PDB file of C-alpha atoms and ligand atoms in Angstrom:
ATOM      1  CA  MET A 745     108.962-219.092   4.969  1.00  0.00           C
ATOM      2  CA  THR A 746     110.587-215.651   5.321  1.00  0.00           C
ATOM      3  CA  SER A 747     108.770-212.575   4.062  1.00  0.00           C
ATOM      4  CA  PRO A 748     110.394-210.681   1.150  1.00  0.00           C
ATOM      5  CA  ILE A 749     109.298-207.382   2.762  1.00  0.00           C
ATOM      6  CA  PRO A 750     112.372-205.946   4.486  1.00  0.00           C
ATOM      7  CA  PRO A 751     111.971-204.360   7.931  1.00  0.00           C
ATOM      8  CA  VAL A 752     112.901-200.725   8.528  1.00  0.00           C
ATOM      9  CA  PRO A 753     116.606-200.664   9.444  1.00  0.00           C
ATOM     10  CA  HIS A 754     117.371-200.055  13.110  1.00  0.00           C
ATOM     11  CA  GLY A 755     118.118-196.431  13.975  1.00  0.00           C
ATOM     12  CA  THR A 756     116.062-194.898  11.172  1.00  0.00           C
ATOM     13  CA  THR A 757     113.133-192.556  11.796  1.00  0.00           C
ATOM     14  CA  ALA A 758     110.243-191.305   9.719  1.00  0.00           C
ATOM     15  CA  ALA A 759     110.487-187.618  10.700  1.00  0.00           C
ATOM     16  CA  ALA A 760     110.660-186.344   7.099  1.00  0.00           C
ATOM     17  CA  GLY A 761     107.929-183.751   6.512  1.00  0.00           C
ATOM     18  CA  ILE A 762     106.698-183.688  10.111  1.00  0.00           C
ATOM     19  CA  ASP A 763     107.757-180.656  12.140  1.00  0.00           C
ATOM     20  CA  LEU A 764     107.040-180.847  15.861  1.00  0.00           C
ATOM     21  CA  ALA A 765     109.231-177.894  16.860  1.00  0.00           C
ATOM     22  CA  GLY A 766     107.605-176.110  19.801  1.00  0.00           C
ATOM     23  CA  ARG A 767     105.626-179.212  20.808  1.00  0.00           C
ATOM     24  CA  THR A 768     106.182-181.075  24.050  1.00  0.00           C
ATOM     25  CA  ALA A 769     105.719-184.844  24.111  1.00  0.00           C
ATOM     26  CA  MET A 770     105.520-187.380  26.924  1.00  0.00           C
ATOM     27  CA  VAL A 771     106.235-191.039  26.229  1.00  0.00           C
ATOM     28  CA  THR A 772     105.668-193.570  28.998  1.00  0.00           C
ATOM     29  CA  GLY A 773     107.826-196.673  29.132  1.00  0.00           C
ATOM     30  CA  ALA A 774     110.296-194.768  26.953  1.00  0.00           C
ATOM     31  CA  GLY A 775     113.343-196.509  28.368  1.00  0.00           C
ATOM     32  CA  SER A 776     113.030-199.536  26.091  1.00  0.00           C
ATOM     33  CA  GLY A 777     111.538-201.035  22.949  1.00  0.00           C
ATOM     34  CA  ILE A 778     108.631-199.244  21.301  1.00  0.00           C
ATOM     35  CA  GLY A 779     108.655-196.340  23.776  1.00  0.00           C
ATOM     36  CA  ARG A 780     112.309-195.614  23.119  1.00  0.00           C
ATOM     37  CA  ALA A 781     111.689-195.705  19.356  1.00  0.00           C
ATOM     38  CA  CYS A 782     108.709-193.312  19.749  1.00  0.00           C
ATOM     39  CA  ALA A 783     110.708-190.898  21.930  1.00  0.00           C
ATOM     40  CA  THR A 784     113.548-190.955  19.395  1.00  0.00           C
ATOM     41  CA  ALA A 785     111.236-190.344  16.425  1.00  0.00           C
ATOM     42  CA  LEU A 786     109.330-187.503  18.137  1.00  0.00           C
ATOM     43  CA  ALA A 787     112.590-185.829  19.195  1.00  0.00           C
ATOM     44  CA  ALA A 788     113.995-186.188  15.663  1.00  0.00           C
ATOM     45  CA  ALA A 789     110.896-184.320  14.441  1.00  0.00           C
ATOM     46  CA  GLY A 790     111.699-181.446  16.830  1.00  0.00           C
ATOM     47  CA  ALA A 791     109.578-182.169  19.914  1.00  0.00           C
ATOM     48  CA  HIS A 792     110.896-181.805  23.447  1.00  0.00           C
ATOM     49  CA  VAL A 793     110.311-185.231  24.993  1.00  0.00           C
ATOM     50  CA  HIS A 794     109.585-186.242  28.588  1.00  0.00           C
ATOM     51  CA  VAL A 795     110.956-189.762  28.960  1.00  0.00           C
ATOM     52  CA  VAL A 796     108.941-191.587  31.658  1.00  0.00           C
ATOM     53  CA  ASP A 797     110.035-195.003  32.925  1.00  0.00           C
ATOM     54  CA  VAL A 798     110.404-196.969  36.158  1.00  0.00           C
ATOM     55  CA  ASP A 799     113.915-197.968  35.052  1.00  0.00           C
ATOM     56  CA  ALA A 800     116.117-195.008  36.026  1.00  0.00           C
ATOM     57  CA  ALA A 801     119.188-196.020  34.032  1.00  0.00           C
ATOM     58  CA  ALA A 802     117.189-196.684  30.867  1.00  0.00           C
ATOM     59  CA  ALA A 803     115.183-193.445  31.155  1.00  0.00           C
ATOM     60  CA  GLY A 804     118.368-191.440  31.753  1.00  0.00           C
ATOM     61  CA  ALA A 805     120.165-192.983  28.786  1.00  0.00           C
ATOM     62  CA  VAL A 806     117.277-192.359  26.385  1.00  0.00           C
ATOM     63  CA  ALA A 807     116.736-188.791  27.629  1.00  0.00           C
ATOM     64  CA  GLU A 808     120.410-188.035  27.206  1.00  0.00           C
ATOM     65  CA  SER A 809     120.531-189.503  23.702  1.00  0.00           C
ATOM     66  CA  ILE A 810     117.614-187.368  22.457  1.00  0.00           C
ATOM     67  CA  GLY A 811     118.066-184.196  24.529  1.00  0.00           C
ATOM     68  CA  GLY A 812     114.903-184.936  26.516  1.00  0.00           C
ATOM     69  CA  ARG A 813     114.099-185.054  30.225  1.00  0.00           C
ATOM     70  CA  ALA A 814     113.955-188.263  32.249  1.00  0.00           C
ATOM     71  CA  HIS A 815     111.253-188.913  34.880  1.00  0.00           C
ATOM     72  CA  VAL A 816     111.650-192.022  36.993  1.00  0.00           C
ATOM     73  CA  VAL A 817     108.114-193.051  37.905  1.00  0.00           C
ATOM     74  CA  ASP A 818     106.376-196.316  38.752  1.00  0.00           C
ATOM     75  CA  LEU A 819     103.131-195.951  36.805  1.00  0.00           C
ATOM     76  CA  ALA A 820     101.484-198.605  38.978  1.00  0.00           C
ATOM     77  CA  GLN A 821     101.352-195.914  41.697  1.00  0.00           C
ATOM     78  CA  ALA A 822      98.939-192.987  41.422  1.00  0.00           C
ATOM     79  CA  ALA A 823     100.825-190.474  43.591  1.00  0.00           C
ATOM     80  CA  PRO A 824     103.960-189.951  41.431  1.00  0.00           C
ATOM     81  CA  ILE A 825     101.827-189.523  38.308  1.00  0.00           C
ATOM     82  CA  ARG A 826     100.497-186.338  39.896  1.00  0.00           C
ATOM     83  CA  GLU A 827     104.080-184.979  39.954  1.00  0.00           C
ATOM     84  CA  LEU A 828     104.614-185.398  36.191  1.00  0.00           C
ATOM     85  CA  PRO A 829     104.417-182.329  33.930  1.00  0.00           C
ATOM     86  CA  ALA A 830     100.913-181.427  32.740  1.00  0.00           C
ATOM     87  CA  GLU A 831     102.079-179.130  29.926  1.00  0.00           C
ATOM     88  CA  VAL A 832     102.174-181.828  27.277  1.00  0.00           C
ATOM     89  CA  ASP A 833     100.924-181.581  23.662  1.00  0.00           C
ATOM     90  CA  ILE A 834     101.576-185.187  22.604  1.00  0.00           C
ATOM     91  CA  LEU A 835     100.943-188.071  24.993  1.00  0.00           C
ATOM     92  CA  VAL A 836     102.068-191.569  24.046  1.00  0.00           C
ATOM     93  CA  ASN A 837     100.657-194.102  26.514  1.00  0.00           C
ATOM     94  CA  ASN A 838     103.099-196.919  25.921  1.00  0.00           C
ATOM     95  CA  ALA A 839     104.316-198.421  29.208  1.00  0.00           C
ATOM     96  CA  GLY A 840     103.191-201.994  29.556  1.00  0.00           C
ATOM     97  CA  LEU A 841     104.022-205.471  30.660  1.00  0.00           C
ATOM     98  CA  GLN A 842     102.868-209.007  30.028  1.00  0.00           C
ATOM     99  CA  TYR A 843     101.987-211.998  32.178  1.00  0.00           C
ATOM    100  CA  VAL A 844     101.167-215.409  30.738  1.00  0.00           C
ATOM    101  CA  ALA A 845      99.100-217.983  32.654  1.00  0.00           C
ATOM    102  CA  PRO A 846      95.801-219.849  32.277  1.00  0.00           C
ATOM    103  CA  LEU A 847      92.836-217.984  33.772  1.00  0.00           C
ATOM    104  CA  THR A 848      92.415-220.544  36.543  1.00  0.00           C
ATOM    105  CA  GLU A 849      96.001-219.921  37.678  1.00  0.00           C
ATOM    106  CA  PHE A 850      96.281-216.194  36.869  1.00  0.00           C
ATOM    107  CA  PRO A 851      97.550-214.427  40.019  1.00  0.00           C
ATOM    108  CA  PRO A 852      95.066-211.680  41.011  1.00  0.00           C
ATOM    109  CA  ASP A 853      97.864-209.278  41.974  1.00  0.00           C
ATOM    110  CA  ARG A 854      99.424-209.623  38.463  1.00  0.00           C
ATOM    111  CA  PHE A 855      96.012-209.053  36.843  1.00  0.00           C
ATOM    112  CA  GLU A 856      95.570-205.870  38.893  1.00  0.00           C
ATOM    113  CA  LEU A 857      99.111-204.652  38.150  1.00  0.00           C
ATOM    114  CA  LEU A 858      98.541-204.904  34.405  1.00  0.00           C
ATOM    115  CA  GLN A 859      95.324-202.862  34.688  1.00  0.00           C
ATOM    116  CA  ARG A 860      97.076-200.247  36.820  1.00  0.00           C
ATOM    117  CA  VAL A 861      99.985-199.698  34.437  1.00  0.00           C
ATOM    118  CA  MET A 862      98.114-200.066  31.135  1.00  0.00           C
ATOM    119  CA  VAL A 863      94.671-198.563  31.955  1.00  0.00           C
ATOM    120  CA  HIS A 864      94.646-196.620  35.210  1.00  0.00           C
ATOM    121  CA  ALA A 865      97.912-194.755  34.540  1.00  0.00           C
ATOM    122  CA  PRO A 866      96.797-193.613  31.046  1.00  0.00           C
ATOM    123  CA  PHE A 867      93.486-192.458  32.608  1.00  0.00           C
ATOM    124  CA  LEU A 868      95.317-190.466  35.310  1.00  0.00           C
ATOM    125  CA  LEU A 869      97.675-188.948  32.741  1.00  0.00           C
ATOM    126  CA  LEU A 870      94.775-187.936  30.495  1.00  0.00           C
ATOM    127  CA  ARG A 871      92.982-186.321  33.439  1.00  0.00           C
ATOM    128  CA  ARG A 872      96.139-184.362  34.160  1.00  0.00           C
ATOM    129  CA  ILE A 873      97.192-183.391  30.633  1.00  0.00           C
ATOM    130  CA  LEU A 874      93.947-182.873  28.681  1.00  0.00           C
ATOM    131  CA  PRO A 875      93.244-179.439  30.256  1.00  0.00           C
ATOM    132  CA  HIS A 876      96.554-178.197  28.778  1.00  0.00           C
ATOM    133  CA  MET A 877      95.717-179.650  25.346  1.00  0.00           C
ATOM    134  CA  TYR A 878      92.218-178.126  25.481  1.00  0.00           C
ATOM    135  CA  GLY A 879      93.740-174.762  26.421  1.00  0.00           C
ATOM    136  CA  ARG A 880      96.027-174.839  23.374  1.00  0.00           C
ATOM    137  CA  GLY A 881      93.289-176.159  21.080  1.00  0.00           C
ATOM    138  CA  TRP A 882      95.584-178.961  19.897  1.00  0.00           C
ATOM    139  CA  GLY A 883      96.655-182.300  21.245  1.00  0.00           C
ATOM    140  CA  ARG A 884      97.606-185.775  20.112  1.00  0.00           C
ATOM    141  CA  VAL A 885      97.049-188.877  22.233  1.00  0.00           C
ATOM    142  CA  VAL A 886      98.454-192.125  20.883  1.00  0.00           C
ATOM    143  CA  ASN A 887      97.825-195.281  22.865  1.00  0.00           C
ATOM    144  CA  ILE A 888     100.075-198.231  22.197  1.00  0.00           C
ATOM    145  CA  SER A 889      97.441-200.924  22.259  1.00  0.00           C
ATOM    146  CA  SER A 890      98.047-204.257  20.561  1.00  0.00           C
ATOM    147  CA  VAL A 891      96.482-206.772  18.262  1.00  0.00           C
ATOM    148  CA  HIS A 892      95.371-208.035  21.693  1.00  0.00           C
ATOM    149  CA  GLY A 893      93.222-204.896  21.986  1.00  0.00           C
ATOM    150  CA  LEU A 894      91.233-206.358  19.071  1.00  0.00           C
ATOM    151  CA  ARG A 895      91.640-210.122  19.469  1.00  0.00           C
ATOM    152  CA  ALA A 896      92.111-212.574  22.329  1.00  0.00           C
ATOM    153  CA  SER A 897      94.792-215.195  22.868  1.00  0.00           C
ATOM    154  CA  ALA A 898      94.860-217.924  25.472  1.00  0.00           C
ATOM    155  CA  TYR A 899      96.772-217.341  28.724  1.00  0.00           C
ATOM    156  CA  LYS A 900      96.735-213.520  28.433  1.00  0.00           C
ATOM    157  CA  ALA A 901      93.693-212.569  30.532  1.00  0.00           C
ATOM    158  CA  GLY A 902      95.373-209.594  32.189  1.00  0.00           C
ATOM    159  CA  TYR A 903      96.888-208.184  29.008  1.00  0.00           C
ATOM    160  CA  VAL A 904      93.889-208.715  26.700  1.00  0.00           C
ATOM    161  CA  THR A 905      91.567-207.179  29.308  1.00  0.00           C
ATOM    162  CA  ALA A 906      93.843-204.158  29.774  1.00  0.00           C
ATOM    163  CA  LYS A 907      94.302-203.513  26.053  1.00  0.00           C
ATOM    164  CA  HIS A 908      90.553-203.775  25.364  1.00  0.00           C
ATOM    165  CA  ALA A 909      89.976-201.261  28.173  1.00  0.00           C
ATOM    166  CA  LEU A 910      92.607-198.939  26.682  1.00  0.00           C
ATOM    167  CA  GLU A 911      90.692-199.092  23.381  1.00  0.00           C
ATOM    168  CA  GLY A 912      87.578-197.830  25.187  1.00  0.00           C
ATOM    169  CA  LEU A 913      89.486-195.079  26.986  1.00  0.00           C
ATOM    170  CA  SER A 914      90.979-193.964  23.668  1.00  0.00           C
ATOM    171  CA  LYS A 915      87.560-193.718  22.030  1.00  0.00           C
ATOM    172  CA  VAL A 916      86.081-191.664  24.888  1.00  0.00           C
ATOM    173  CA  THR A 917      89.120-189.364  24.698  1.00  0.00           C
ATOM    174  CA  ALA A 918      88.491-188.963  20.953  1.00  0.00           C
ATOM    175  CA  VAL A 919      84.819-188.076  21.461  1.00  0.00           C
ATOM    176  CA  GLU A 920      85.464-185.601  24.291  1.00  0.00           C
ATOM    177  CA  GLY A 921      88.629-184.173  22.730  1.00  0.00           C
ATOM    178  CA  ALA A 922      87.316-183.450  19.227  1.00  0.00           C
ATOM    179  CA  PRO A 923      85.816-180.012  20.007  1.00  0.00           C
ATOM    180  CA  HIS A 924      89.209-179.016  21.467  1.00  0.00           C
ATOM    181  CA  GLY A 925      91.421-180.098  18.557  1.00  0.00           C
ATOM    182  CA  VAL A 926      92.568-183.215  20.378  1.00  0.00           C
ATOM    183  CA  THR A 927      92.736-186.556  18.570  1.00  0.00           C
ATOM    184  CA  SER A 928      93.130-189.929  20.272  1.00  0.00           C
ATOM    185  CA  ASN A 929      94.011-193.144  18.512  1.00  0.00           C
ATOM    186  CA  CYS A 930      95.355-196.602  19.197  1.00  0.00           C
ATOM    187  CA  VAL A 931      98.023-198.372  17.233  1.00  0.00           C
ATOM    188  CA  ASN A 932      97.747-202.147  17.356  1.00  0.00           C
ATOM    189  CA  PRO A 933     100.992-203.966  16.675  1.00  0.00           C
ATOM    190  CA  GLY A 934     101.415-207.688  16.308  1.00  0.00           C
ATOM    191  CA  TYR A 935     104.606-209.069  17.813  1.00  0.00           C
ATOM    192  CA  VAL A 936     107.339-206.421  17.933  1.00  0.00           C
ATOM    193  CA  ARG A 937     111.020-207.259  18.314  1.00  0.00           C
ATOM    194  CA  THR A 938     111.521-205.867  21.869  1.00  0.00           C
ATOM    195  CA  PRO A 939     112.692-207.175  25.269  1.00  0.00           C
ATOM    196  CA  LEU A 940     109.010-207.712  26.216  1.00  0.00           C
ATOM    197  CA  VAL A 941     108.628-210.236  23.406  1.00  0.00           C
ATOM    198  CA  GLU A 942     111.994-211.855  24.068  1.00  0.00           C
ATOM    199  CA  ARG A 943     110.861-212.504  27.668  1.00  0.00           C
ATOM    200  CA  GLN A 944     107.521-213.791  26.404  1.00  0.00           C
ATOM    201  CA  ILE A 945     109.050-216.408  24.144  1.00  0.00           C
ATOM    202  CA  ALA A 946     110.311-218.290  27.198  1.00  0.00           C
ATOM    203  CA  ALA A 947     107.020-217.853  29.086  1.00  0.00           C
ATOM    204  CA  GLN A 948     104.944-219.028  26.106  1.00  0.00           C
ATOM    205  CA  ALA A 949     107.256-221.996  25.578  1.00  0.00           C
ATOM    206  CA  ALA A 950     106.523-223.089  29.132  1.00  0.00           C
ATOM    207  CA  ALA A 951     102.759-222.412  28.880  1.00  0.00           C
ATOM    208  CA  HIS A 952     102.350-224.294  25.568  1.00  0.00           C
ATOM    209  CA  ASP A 953     105.007-226.894  26.441  1.00  0.00           C
ATOM    210  CA  ILE A 954     106.899-226.358  23.149  1.00  0.00           C
ATOM    211  CA  ASP A 955     110.386-225.061  22.314  1.00  0.00           C
ATOM    212  CA  ALA A 956     111.256-221.395  21.709  1.00  0.00           C
ATOM    213  CA  ASP A 957     111.558-221.628  17.887  1.00  0.00           C
ATOM    214  CA  ARG A 958     108.075-223.091  17.638  1.00  0.00           C
ATOM    215  CA  VAL A 959     106.725-220.257  19.836  1.00  0.00           C
ATOM    216  CA  VAL A 960     107.916-217.695  17.251  1.00  0.00           C
ATOM    217  CA  THR A 961     106.823-219.541  14.103  1.00  0.00           C
ATOM    218  CA  GLU A 962     103.612-221.192  15.346  1.00  0.00           C
ATOM    219  CA  VAL A 963     102.297-219.084  18.248  1.00  0.00           C
ATOM    220  CA  MET A 964     103.573-215.560  17.466  1.00  0.00           C
ATOM    221  CA  LEU A 965     103.587-215.565  13.649  1.00  0.00           C
ATOM    222  CA  GLY A 966     100.950-218.258  13.194  1.00  0.00           C
ATOM    223  CA  ARG A 967      98.131-215.764  12.587  1.00  0.00           C
ATOM    224  CA  SER A 968     100.214-213.101  10.787  1.00  0.00           C
ATOM    225  CA  ALA A 969     100.321-213.113   6.963  1.00  0.00           C
ATOM    226  CA  VAL A 970     103.677-211.297   7.004  1.00  0.00           C
ATOM    227  CA  LYS A 971     106.040-213.855   8.516  1.00  0.00           C
ATOM    228  CA  ARG A 972     108.378-211.667  10.534  1.00  0.00           C
ATOM    229  CA  LEU A 973     108.265-209.629  13.744  1.00  0.00           C
ATOM    230  CA  ILE A 974     107.619-205.897  13.334  1.00  0.00           C
ATOM    231  CA  GLU A 975     110.422-203.529  14.368  1.00  0.00           C
ATOM    232  CA  PRO A 976     109.923-200.807  17.045  1.00  0.00           C
ATOM    233  CA  GLU A 977     110.871-198.131  14.474  1.00  0.00           C
ATOM    234  CA  GLU A 978     107.940-199.171  12.280  1.00  0.00           C
ATOM    235  CA  VAL A 979     105.525-198.648  15.200  1.00  0.00           C
ATOM    236  CA  ALA A 980     107.154-195.286  15.962  1.00  0.00           C
ATOM    237  CA  ALA A 981     106.682-194.209  12.330  1.00  0.00           C
ATOM    238  CA  ALA A 982     102.908-194.742  12.663  1.00  0.00           C
ATOM    239  CA  VAL A 983     102.840-192.846  15.972  1.00  0.00           C
ATOM    240  CA  LEU A 984     104.725-189.934  14.408  1.00  0.00           C
ATOM    241  CA  TRP A 985     102.371-189.887  11.411  1.00  0.00           C
ATOM    242  CA  LEU A 986      99.405-189.575  13.811  1.00  0.00           C
ATOM    243  CA  CYS A 987     101.096-186.457  15.253  1.00  0.00           C
ATOM    244  CA  GLY A 988     101.716-184.890  11.838  1.00  0.00           C
ATOM    245  CA  PRO A 989      99.779-182.449   9.656  1.00  0.00           C
ATOM    246  CA  HIS A 990      97.663-184.926   7.646  1.00  0.00           C
ATOM    247  CA  THR A 991      95.848-186.864  10.361  1.00  0.00           C
ATOM    248  CA  ALA A 992      93.589-184.357  12.169  1.00  0.00           C
ATOM    249  CA  TYR A 993      90.490-186.228  10.898  1.00  0.00           C
ATOM    250  CA  ILE A 994      91.703-189.583  12.201  1.00  0.00           C
ATOM    251  CA  THR A 995      90.423-189.998  15.739  1.00  0.00           C
ATOM    252  CA  GLY A 996      88.899-192.783  17.797  1.00  0.00           C
ATOM    253  CA  ALA A 997      90.582-195.200  15.399  1.00  0.00           C
ATOM    254  CA  SER A 998      92.608-198.334  16.017  1.00  0.00           C
ATOM    255  CA  ILE A 999      95.263-198.914  13.405  1.00  0.00           C
ATOM    256  CA  PRO A1000      96.420-202.524  13.054  1.00  0.00           C
ATOM    257  CA  LEU A1001     100.161-202.935  12.465  1.00  0.00           C
ATOM    258  CA  ASP A1002      99.727-206.671  12.512  1.00  0.00           C
ATOM    259  CA  GLY A1003     100.961-208.082   9.205  1.00  0.00           C
ATOM    260  CA  GLY A1004      97.411-209.072   8.278  1.00  0.00           C
ATOM    261  CA  TRP A1005      96.574-210.936  11.526  1.00  0.00           C
ATOM    262  CA  THR A1006      93.132-209.280  11.969  1.00  0.00           C
ATOM    263  CA  ALA A1007      92.380-209.372   8.216  1.00  0.00           C
ATOM    264  CA  ALA A1008      92.262-213.150   8.132  1.00  0.00           C
TER     265      ALA A1008
HETATM  266  P1  NAD B1787     109.565-203.276  26.792  1.00  0.00           P
HETATM  267  O1  NAD B1787     109.531-204.236  27.903  1.00  0.00           O
HETATM  268  O2  NAD B1787     110.703-203.298  25.820  1.00  0.00           O
HETATM  269  O3  NAD B1787     109.425-201.789  27.342  1.00  0.00           O
HETATM  270  C1  NAD B1787     108.424-201.462  28.273  1.00  0.00           C
HETATM  271  C2  NAD B1787     108.924-200.294  29.097  1.00  0.00           C
HETATM  272  O4  NAD B1787     107.887-199.961  30.029  1.00  0.00           O
HETATM  273  C3  NAD B1787     110.184-200.646  29.898  1.00  0.00           C
HETATM  274  O5  NAD B1787     111.172-199.653  29.738  1.00  0.00           O
HETATM  275  C4  NAD B1787     109.670-200.717  31.331  1.00  0.00           C
HETATM  276  O6  NAD B1787     110.639-200.334  32.297  1.00  0.00           O
HETATM  277  C5  NAD B1787     108.491-199.746  31.286  1.00  0.00           C
HETATM  278  N1  NAD B1787     107.556-200.032  32.348  1.00  0.00           N
HETATM  279  C6  NAD B1787     107.017-201.230  32.685  1.00  0.00           C
HETATM  280  N2  NAD B1787     106.294-201.116  33.810  1.00  0.00           N
HETATM  281  C7  NAD B1787     106.356-199.822  34.191  1.00  0.00           C
HETATM  282  C8  NAD B1787     105.835-199.086  35.291  1.00  0.00           C
HETATM  283  N3  NAD B1787     105.109-199.681  36.253  1.00  0.00           N
HETATM  284  N4  NAD B1787     106.102-197.764  35.363  1.00  0.00           N
HETATM  285  C9  NAD B1787     106.863-197.158  34.432  1.00  0.00           C
HETATM  286  N5  NAD B1787     107.413-197.805  33.377  1.00  0.00           N
HETATM  287  C10 NAD B1787     107.161-199.128  33.270  1.00  0.00           C
HETATM  288  O7  NAD B1787     108.171-203.496  26.017  1.00  0.00           O
HETATM  289  P2  NAD B1787     107.659-203.076  24.559  1.00  0.00           P
HETATM  290  O8  NAD B1787     107.529-204.321  23.773  1.00  0.00           O
HETATM  291  O9  NAD B1787     108.404-201.926  24.011  1.00  0.00           O
HETATM  292  O10 NAD B1787     106.163-202.649  24.930  1.00  0.00           O
HETATM  293  C11 NAD B1787     105.725-201.311  24.961  1.00  0.00           C
HETATM  294  C12 NAD B1787     104.222-201.281  24.766  1.00  0.00           C
HETATM  295  O11 NAD B1787     103.900-201.867  23.509  1.00  0.00           O
HETATM  296  C13 NAD B1787     103.440-202.065  25.819  1.00  0.00           C
HETATM  297  O12 NAD B1787     102.273-201.368  26.176  1.00  0.00           O
HETATM  298  C14 NAD B1787     103.084-203.341  25.092  1.00  0.00           C
HETATM  299  O13 NAD B1787     101.921-203.900  25.597  1.00  0.00           O
HETATM  300  C15 NAD B1787     102.881-202.805  23.690  1.00  0.00           C
HETATM  301  N6  NAD B1787     102.979-203.842  22.668  1.00  0.00           N
HETATM  302  C16 NAD B1787     104.112-204.588  22.557  1.00  0.00           C
HETATM  303  C17 NAD B1787     104.153-205.569  21.584  1.00  0.00           C
HETATM  304  C18 NAD B1787     105.350-206.435  21.392  1.00  0.00           C
HETATM  305  O14 NAD B1787     105.234-207.433  20.687  1.00  0.00           O
HETATM  306  N7  NAD B1787     106.519-206.104  21.961  1.00  0.00           N
HETATM  307  C19 NAD B1787     103.052-205.788  20.748  1.00  0.00           C
HETATM  308  C20 NAD B1787     101.927-204.992  20.889  1.00  0.00           C
HETATM  309  C21 NAD B1787     101.895-204.028  21.854  1.00  0.00           C
END
């Protein structure tokens, strides 16, 4: 059954009432999907945006479209992270990737890669950027976690482990950052309509030995009360709200954008 709740139309933003003029943002994995939507929304609200991605063409295209600056960096490597700008007021830790396999067959190098991109890189970026935020007495850290930062699914050992670790890192950032005007939160989407999910449909079909349509209806939307994927622009709207004037008291929180998945 299709939900009567319409998704936010593609290309719209939720910048109304939020003025980020004079603020500098960094969005990792901003070349695609949720990161691109976040970079677009933050720029529409007036922020200057550093667009960080391993995909040079994608980063360049997004930076050009929003008047931002592209940085081509593989976040699995520590050294280039040290070259990224530290003068950042809003950090969106978004870059991520998925790998689907049973634990007994999960390749150790894939497990490690997921932790490097989704946990170690955010840690290194926080180490680098927090002194600037503390100096200004204001900062916003938004970590794109997942419903898999709150719940487990089979075959996702690397991803579920990384997102749970990101939840912990976010909470420590909130506790340490509070005296300096820095908030840190996670947003926790269910399945978002992005290339990451499109790739996953095929991988899940193979892992569960079912066809692609059944992956969407039974595996992806099976636990969601709202029977549709969430759009990247809807995630970006929540990220923008966390950077606005009404959310200074929200910190150390994890905000489910999961269509009721974790409520059930
Ligand atoms: P996506 O594949 O559309 O975009 C991810 C971006 O990250 C890509 O541009 C990619 O090039 C970049 N990236 C990947 N590895 C990188 C690396 N080593 N260095 C630099 N950049 C790298 O994916 P998406 O769906 O937009 O996912 C973005 C984030 O949202 C991820 O952290 C993901 O876990 C999270 N998330 C996604 C969903 C979903 O259903 N799509 C749900 C919950 C959470």
